[in-house]
């Protein structure tokens, strides 16, 4: 912060147009009768020894305080400071250049641009700037000006030791005039345009000019300097040649003008002109074997802009290794030096297959010297090189193409020797396209998800039969036949896998294995390829992958490059079909006759349809056609009519239809028809059987005797018709036939006579009535509550009376009048003795004690936590909420307005749900992820305020989330209302 008095200066000086802050400080000190150091101290600023420190050390807060004290507009002093990205004068030459005429016209006020090392001339007065004082030979304004009250503006105040200031008048120094058509003056006008632009490109050009100056001192030839005039030639002859590596060369204005004039082509917008000029200059230094030029320090090289370093890389393209040509994009304007840590392959690996795309393979593949499989894999691996900061091929290709690291150098060498130089920039452009636009296919995901068994044997046979092709011999683990080749074809089609990689489960085992796959690929018919393509699409959909089956980068990404290889459609398909399909020639012979490559022929054959073949009757394809014909003739309705209703045999049906009997039998079994291998069974009318057995209560033996069949045959027919069979022997048991003495009460006799387990139901009823509800009774008896309910309902049905009132929360069960009568009957000693005799000691449960009853009472009067709700299925990630009747009303209203944003009052108005119920439900649904909310916009909130009143509570707007919408639909469709007992 600025200290000082903080008062506003009474005497102020405006900032002159283009003036630097050092000159304004000096003018302000003279106006107030102060020395410059005293003025800076009053402002609370440090008083440095070097004038340039005023530009570099002043802070933004100090500038704002200066503007306040001098009554200047906000940020007015920012124009008095140089662009922070532009360097000031070099450390050996700190100070300001100047134009004497401008100093005289501006009354000694110094321009800001004179501090910049790239400004060397005054275009107004067409003169070179002065670097030193004509009196003392020192650089003006290197040290902070002193004695501002003793000397007028524009006077040199440099002191040497204890001597007095120089005092030379800089305004009358002699000027080095330049012709209006001078190339040096034109170079200064170009610099002025860059300074006025202040864009990123202009700033980078100005910065590059400073850092290229050291290199230009060593590479410019003498004959290019003489045409610039005597002043330029003299400055060039006296140029410094030895400078510390970490410093910029101290250059005067004429030398700066020479370098700027010659650097202009390098810094201009035309990339080709700049590259050509760099190549011209580097020929004076010998062969350019590296992008980094000699006589340029590494510090200056690193400070060059990426565009300028890319131009040096492009200029050195012809002398770089093939690996670096791809890695550095040296073949075009996109050339650049990657940072050491750059690893673009980590993001490209999911967008690049192991094999280069077929069409690009055709455009890049040299005519000879490389095997197509290894070339496709190596070319795809080369896509990892552009922009990589490392030259380690093995580490770079290890994630995806580790088995091809030794083939990279060989492939690059063959491409280069074949004259296919355009392949290198094309690979770089494809890599740039993938980095910018990505790919429509995530190959990494496919390599992870797609199994090796891409098609089952049954699906492969079905596909071949439908396309009228042969599926091959039946596959075995040791001889999988064409099925294995089909799986390889699909896996390579979907994932771009390199089957030369031994890590793949479907990799080729030998050269013969590869040849069989190539022959299989050529033999596929067009319909068979379409069927495999459809199967591949269904496989992706089954894995949840919404992508096309195949994809390649568009050819537009290499626009302007003349690629050496042919396009896929640059071939006569009719001639190719005649040679390969009709005449049966080999693809290599066809390629020689058509003057193309074997790869081109094989890719083109994928678009040629084979003539339909006629198969012998003994082949699987003909057998499948016969079965397909049988399925169209032997329909379920046809077989039901002819075989079941008309009673024809399968042999007769086969003879009448002309279909083999074994195929007729297969079709009959497939339709679920009951086939009889002996005499057909006796017909039994279902209605008559039901009447005889269920209504007239006739036995199965009697019905069988009338029909002339066996008793077991009738029983099987009953089972087929779903008629329940009566128990064969239980009603003859002693317990079912025994009668109780007439002295026993009637309600006891009704419960135990003619039924099983009657005494057990009575005993359990007696014990249950001592407990408050059926849950505690079931736990005490060690029985299931549902079984207990069923037993007591059976007891009530046998007695014909309701025996007890069911329990509710905090309200125990109690016997009715008939139930109390039954309990009194059970309490007698005679009944207890009969009960113990009938049940035995293993089924008798003692009466519960006081502790058990107390525990049961507590359970009756305490509510149990319902426990956590079971989460949704079907991919719904929202949490569940408990559904009540009001919740269902709310959900139905939300579904009716699912695309609308709402607030609580709207729901209340539409549904009538109480606010005390509605808002907690909305909060629970928001917490479970069903809803998202936002507060009402402030302008809307304030607009709702009545005149003279506050706006009130701000509304909260809710919106259904996608998961909330699915959850609401699920609950409305599947919620079951709670069953209430009477």
mmCIF file of N, CA, C and O in Angstrom, residues 55-90:
data_model
loop_
_atom_site.group_PDB
_atom_site.id
_atom_site.type_symbol
_atom_site.label_atom_id
_atom_site.label_comp_id
_atom_site.label_asym_id
_atom_site.label_seq_id
_atom_site.Cartn_x
_atom_site.Cartn_y
_atom_site.Cartn_z
ATOM 1 N N UNK A 55 8.894 0.333 -13.887
ATOM 2 C CA UNK A 55 7.924 -0.405 -14.694
ATOM 3 C C UNK A 55 7.646 -1.789 -14.108
ATOM 4 O O UNK A 55 6.518 -2.269 -14.160
ATOM 5 N N UNK A 56 8.662 -2.403 -13.581
ATOM 6 C CA UNK A 56 8.546 -3.822 -13.224
ATOM 7 C C UNK A 56 8.066 -4.059 -11.805
ATOM 8 O O UNK A 56 7.483 -5.107 -11.525
ATOM 9 N N UNK A 57 8.300 -3.096 -10.880
ATOM 10 C CA UNK A 57 8.001 -3.348 -9.465
ATOM 11 C C UNK A 57 6.743 -2.665 -8.965
ATOM 12 O O UNK A 57 6.320 -2.910 -7.845
ATOM 13 N N UNK A 58 6.151 -1.792 -9.719
ATOM 14 C CA UNK A 58 4.946 -1.107 -9.247
ATOM 15 C C UNK A 58 3.757 -2.051 -9.317
ATOM 16 O O UNK A 58 3.614 -2.844 -10.245
ATOM 17 N N UNK A 59 2.910 -2.006 -8.299
ATOM 18 C CA UNK A 59 1.776 -2.927 -8.200
ATOM 19 C C UNK A 59 0.489 -2.255 -8.628
ATOM 20 O O UNK A 59 0.415 -1.019 -8.762
ATOM 21 N N UNK A 60 -0.539 -3.061 -8.802
ATOM 22 C CA UNK A 60 -1.843 -2.537 -9.228
ATOM 23 C C UNK A 60 -2.452 -1.640 -8.157
ATOM 24 O O UNK A 60 -3.041 -0.594 -8.466
ATOM 25 N N UNK A 61 -2.324 -2.034 -6.899
ATOM 26 C CA UNK A 61 -2.894 -1.201 -5.831
ATOM 27 C C UNK A 61 -2.179 0.146 -5.747
ATOM 28 O O UNK A 61 -2.797 1.186 -5.473
ATOM 29 N N UNK A 62 -0.867 0.167 -6.007
ATOM 30 C CA UNK A 62 -0.141 1.437 -6.010
ATOM 31 C C UNK A 62 -0.601 2.328 -7.156
ATOM 32 O O UNK A 62 -0.726 3.549 -7.004
ATOM 33 N N UNK A 63 -0.868 1.722 -8.317
ATOM 34 C CA UNK A 63 -1.372 2.508 -9.446
ATOM 35 C C UNK A 63 -2.725 3.133 -9.133
ATOM 36 O O UNK A 63 -2.983 4.307 -9.467
ATOM 37 N N UNK A 64 -3.602 2.365 -8.470
ATOM 38 C CA UNK A 64 -4.923 2.912 -8.156
ATOM 39 C C UNK A 64 -4.828 4.076 -7.168
ATOM 40 O O UNK A 64 -5.575 5.059 -7.272
ATOM 41 N N UNK A 65 -3.904 3.984 -6.219
ATOM 42 C CA UNK A 65 -3.728 5.074 -5.260
ATOM 43 C C UNK A 65 -3.140 6.306 -5.935
ATOM 44 O O UNK A 65 -3.522 7.449 -5.640
ATOM 45 N N UNK A 66 -2.224 6.099 -6.893
ATOM 46 C CA UNK A 66 -1.685 7.231 -7.644
ATOM 47 C C UNK A 66 -2.781 7.945 -8.429
ATOM 48 O O UNK A 66 -2.836 9.177 -8.491
ATOM 49 N N UNK A 67 -3.658 7.155 -9.056
ATOM 50 C CA UNK A 67 -4.765 7.759 -9.816
ATOM 51 C C UNK A 67 -5.686 8.553 -8.900
ATOM 52 O O UNK A 67 -6.199 9.611 -9.296
ATOM 53 N N UNK A 68 -5.883 8.074 -7.687
ATOM 54 C CA UNK A 68 -6.749 8.820 -6.750
ATOM 55 C C UNK A 68 -6.117 10.135 -6.345
ATOM 56 O O UNK A 68 -6.769 11.194 -6.363
ATOM 57 N N UNK A 69 -4.822 10.093 -6.031
ATOM 58 C CA UNK A 69 -4.166 11.306 -5.545
ATOM 59 C C UNK A 69 -3.950 12.311 -6.662
ATOM 60 O O UNK A 69 -3.850 13.508 -6.396
ATOM 61 N N UNK A 70 -3.872 11.866 -7.896
ATOM 62 C CA UNK A 70 -3.664 12.784 -9.015
ATOM 63 C C UNK A 70 -4.948 13.072 -9.783
ATOM 64 O O UNK A 70 -4.909 13.665 -10.879
ATOM 65 N N UNK A 71 -6.086 12.589 -9.232
ATOM 66 C CA UNK A 71 -7.393 12.847 -9.850
ATOM 67 C C UNK A 71 -7.444 12.359 -11.307
ATOM 68 O O UNK A 71 -7.948 13.047 -12.197
ATOM 69 N N UNK A 72 -6.923 11.154 -11.524
ATOM 70 C CA UNK A 72 -6.955 10.560 -12.851
ATOM 71 C C UNK A 72 -8.053 9.504 -12.928
ATOM 72 O O UNK A 72 -8.422 8.903 -11.909
ATOM 73 N N UNK A 73 -8.591 9.247 -14.124
ATOM 74 C CA UNK A 73 -9.617 8.183 -14.241
ATOM 75 C C UNK A 73 -9.035 6.821 -13.862
ATOM 76 O O UNK A 73 -7.828 6.615 -13.871
ATOM 77 N N UNK A 74 -9.948 5.913 -13.520
ATOM 78 C CA UNK A 74 -9.520 4.561 -13.148
ATOM 79 C C UNK A 74 -8.787 3.895 -14.308
ATOM 80 O O UNK A 74 -9.204 3.998 -15.477
ATOM 81 N N UNK A 75 -7.686 3.234 -13.951
ATOM 82 C CA UNK A 75 -6.865 2.483 -14.902
ATOM 83 C C UNK A 75 -6.258 3.372 -15.989
ATOM 84 O O UNK A 75 -5.839 2.877 -17.038
ATOM 85 N N UNK A 76 -6.182 4.661 -15.713
ATOM 86 C CA UNK A 76 -5.575 5.565 -16.704
ATOM 87 C C UNK A 76 -4.065 5.349 -16.799
ATOM 88 O O UNK A 76 -3.475 5.512 -17.867
ATOM 89 N N UNK A 77 -3.437 4.998 -15.683
ATOM 90 C CA UNK A 77 -1.989 4.817 -15.682
ATOM 91 C C UNK A 77 -1.557 3.479 -16.287
ATOM 92 O O UNK A 77 -0.358 3.258 -16.470
ATOM 93 N N UNK A 78 -2.525 2.577 -16.562
ATOM 94 C CA UNK A 78 -2.141 1.299 -17.170
ATOM 95 C C UNK A 78 -1.512 1.503 -18.545
ATOM 96 O O UNK A 78 -0.658 0.722 -18.978
ATOM 97 N N UNK A 79 -1.909 2.591 -19.236
ATOM 98 C CA UNK A 79 -1.358 2.845 -20.562
ATOM 99 C C UNK A 79 0.085 3.347 -20.504
ATOM 100 O O UNK A 79 0.770 3.363 -21.520
ATOM 101 N N UNK A 80 0.532 3.735 -19.307
ATOM 102 C CA UNK A 80 1.906 4.210 -19.159
ATOM 103 C C UNK A 80 2.874 3.088 -18.823
ATOM 104 O O UNK A 80 4.054 3.344 -18.593
ATOM 105 N N UNK A 81 2.392 1.846 -18.767
ATOM 106 C CA UNK A 81 3.237 0.695 -18.474
ATOM 107 C C UNK A 81 3.299 -0.194 -19.704
ATOM 108 O O UNK A 81 2.306 -0.349 -20.435
ATOM 109 N N UNK A 82 4.431 -0.831 -19.968
ATOM 110 C CA UNK A 82 4.529 -1.703 -21.151
ATOM 111 C C UNK A 82 3.776 -3.006 -20.917
ATOM 112 O O UNK A 82 3.450 -3.372 -19.786
ATOM 113 N N UNK A 83 3.460 -3.683 -22.010
ATOM 114 C CA UNK A 83 2.837 -5.004 -21.920
ATOM 115 C C UNK A 83 3.767 -5.931 -21.126
ATOM 116 O O UNK A 83 4.946 -6.056 -21.446
ATOM 117 N N UNK A 84 3.255 -6.552 -20.059
ATOM 118 C CA UNK A 84 4.156 -7.350 -19.205
ATOM 119 C C UNK A 84 4.802 -8.526 -19.923
ATOM 120 O O UNK A 84 5.819 -9.042 -19.454
ATOM 121 N N UNK A 85 4.202 -8.984 -21.041
ATOM 122 C CA UNK A 85 4.809 -10.124 -21.739
ATOM 123 C C UNK A 85 5.937 -9.696 -22.670
ATOM 124 O O UNK A 85 6.665 -10.542 -23.182
ATOM 125 N N UNK A 86 6.078 -8.383 -22.914
ATOM 126 C CA UNK A 86 7.149 -7.899 -23.771
ATOM 127 C C UNK A 86 8.353 -7.534 -22.915
ATOM 128 O O UNK A 86 8.216 -6.847 -21.902
ATOM 129 N N UNK A 87 9.566 -7.974 -23.296
ATOM 130 C CA UNK A 87 10.752 -7.660 -22.484
ATOM 131 C C UNK A 87 11.179 -6.212 -22.670
ATOM 132 O O UNK A 87 10.979 -5.604 -23.725
ATOM 133 N N UNK A 88 11.770 -5.643 -21.616
ATOM 134 C CA UNK A 88 12.402 -4.338 -21.737
ATOM 135 C C UNK A 88 13.794 -4.526 -22.328
ATOM 136 O O UNK A 88 14.177 -5.618 -22.758
ATOM 137 N N UNK A 89 14.591 -3.452 -22.322
ATOM 138 C CA UNK A 89 15.932 -3.535 -22.897
ATOM 139 C C UNK A 89 16.757 -4.592 -22.194
ATOM 140 O O UNK A 89 16.554 -4.885 -21.014
ATOM 141 N N UNK A 90 17.733 -5.203 -22.908
ATOM 142 C CA UNK A 90 18.565 -6.256 -22.345
ATOM 143 C C UNK A 90 19.333 -5.738 -21.141
ATOM 144 O O UNK A 90 19.579 -4.541 -20.986
#
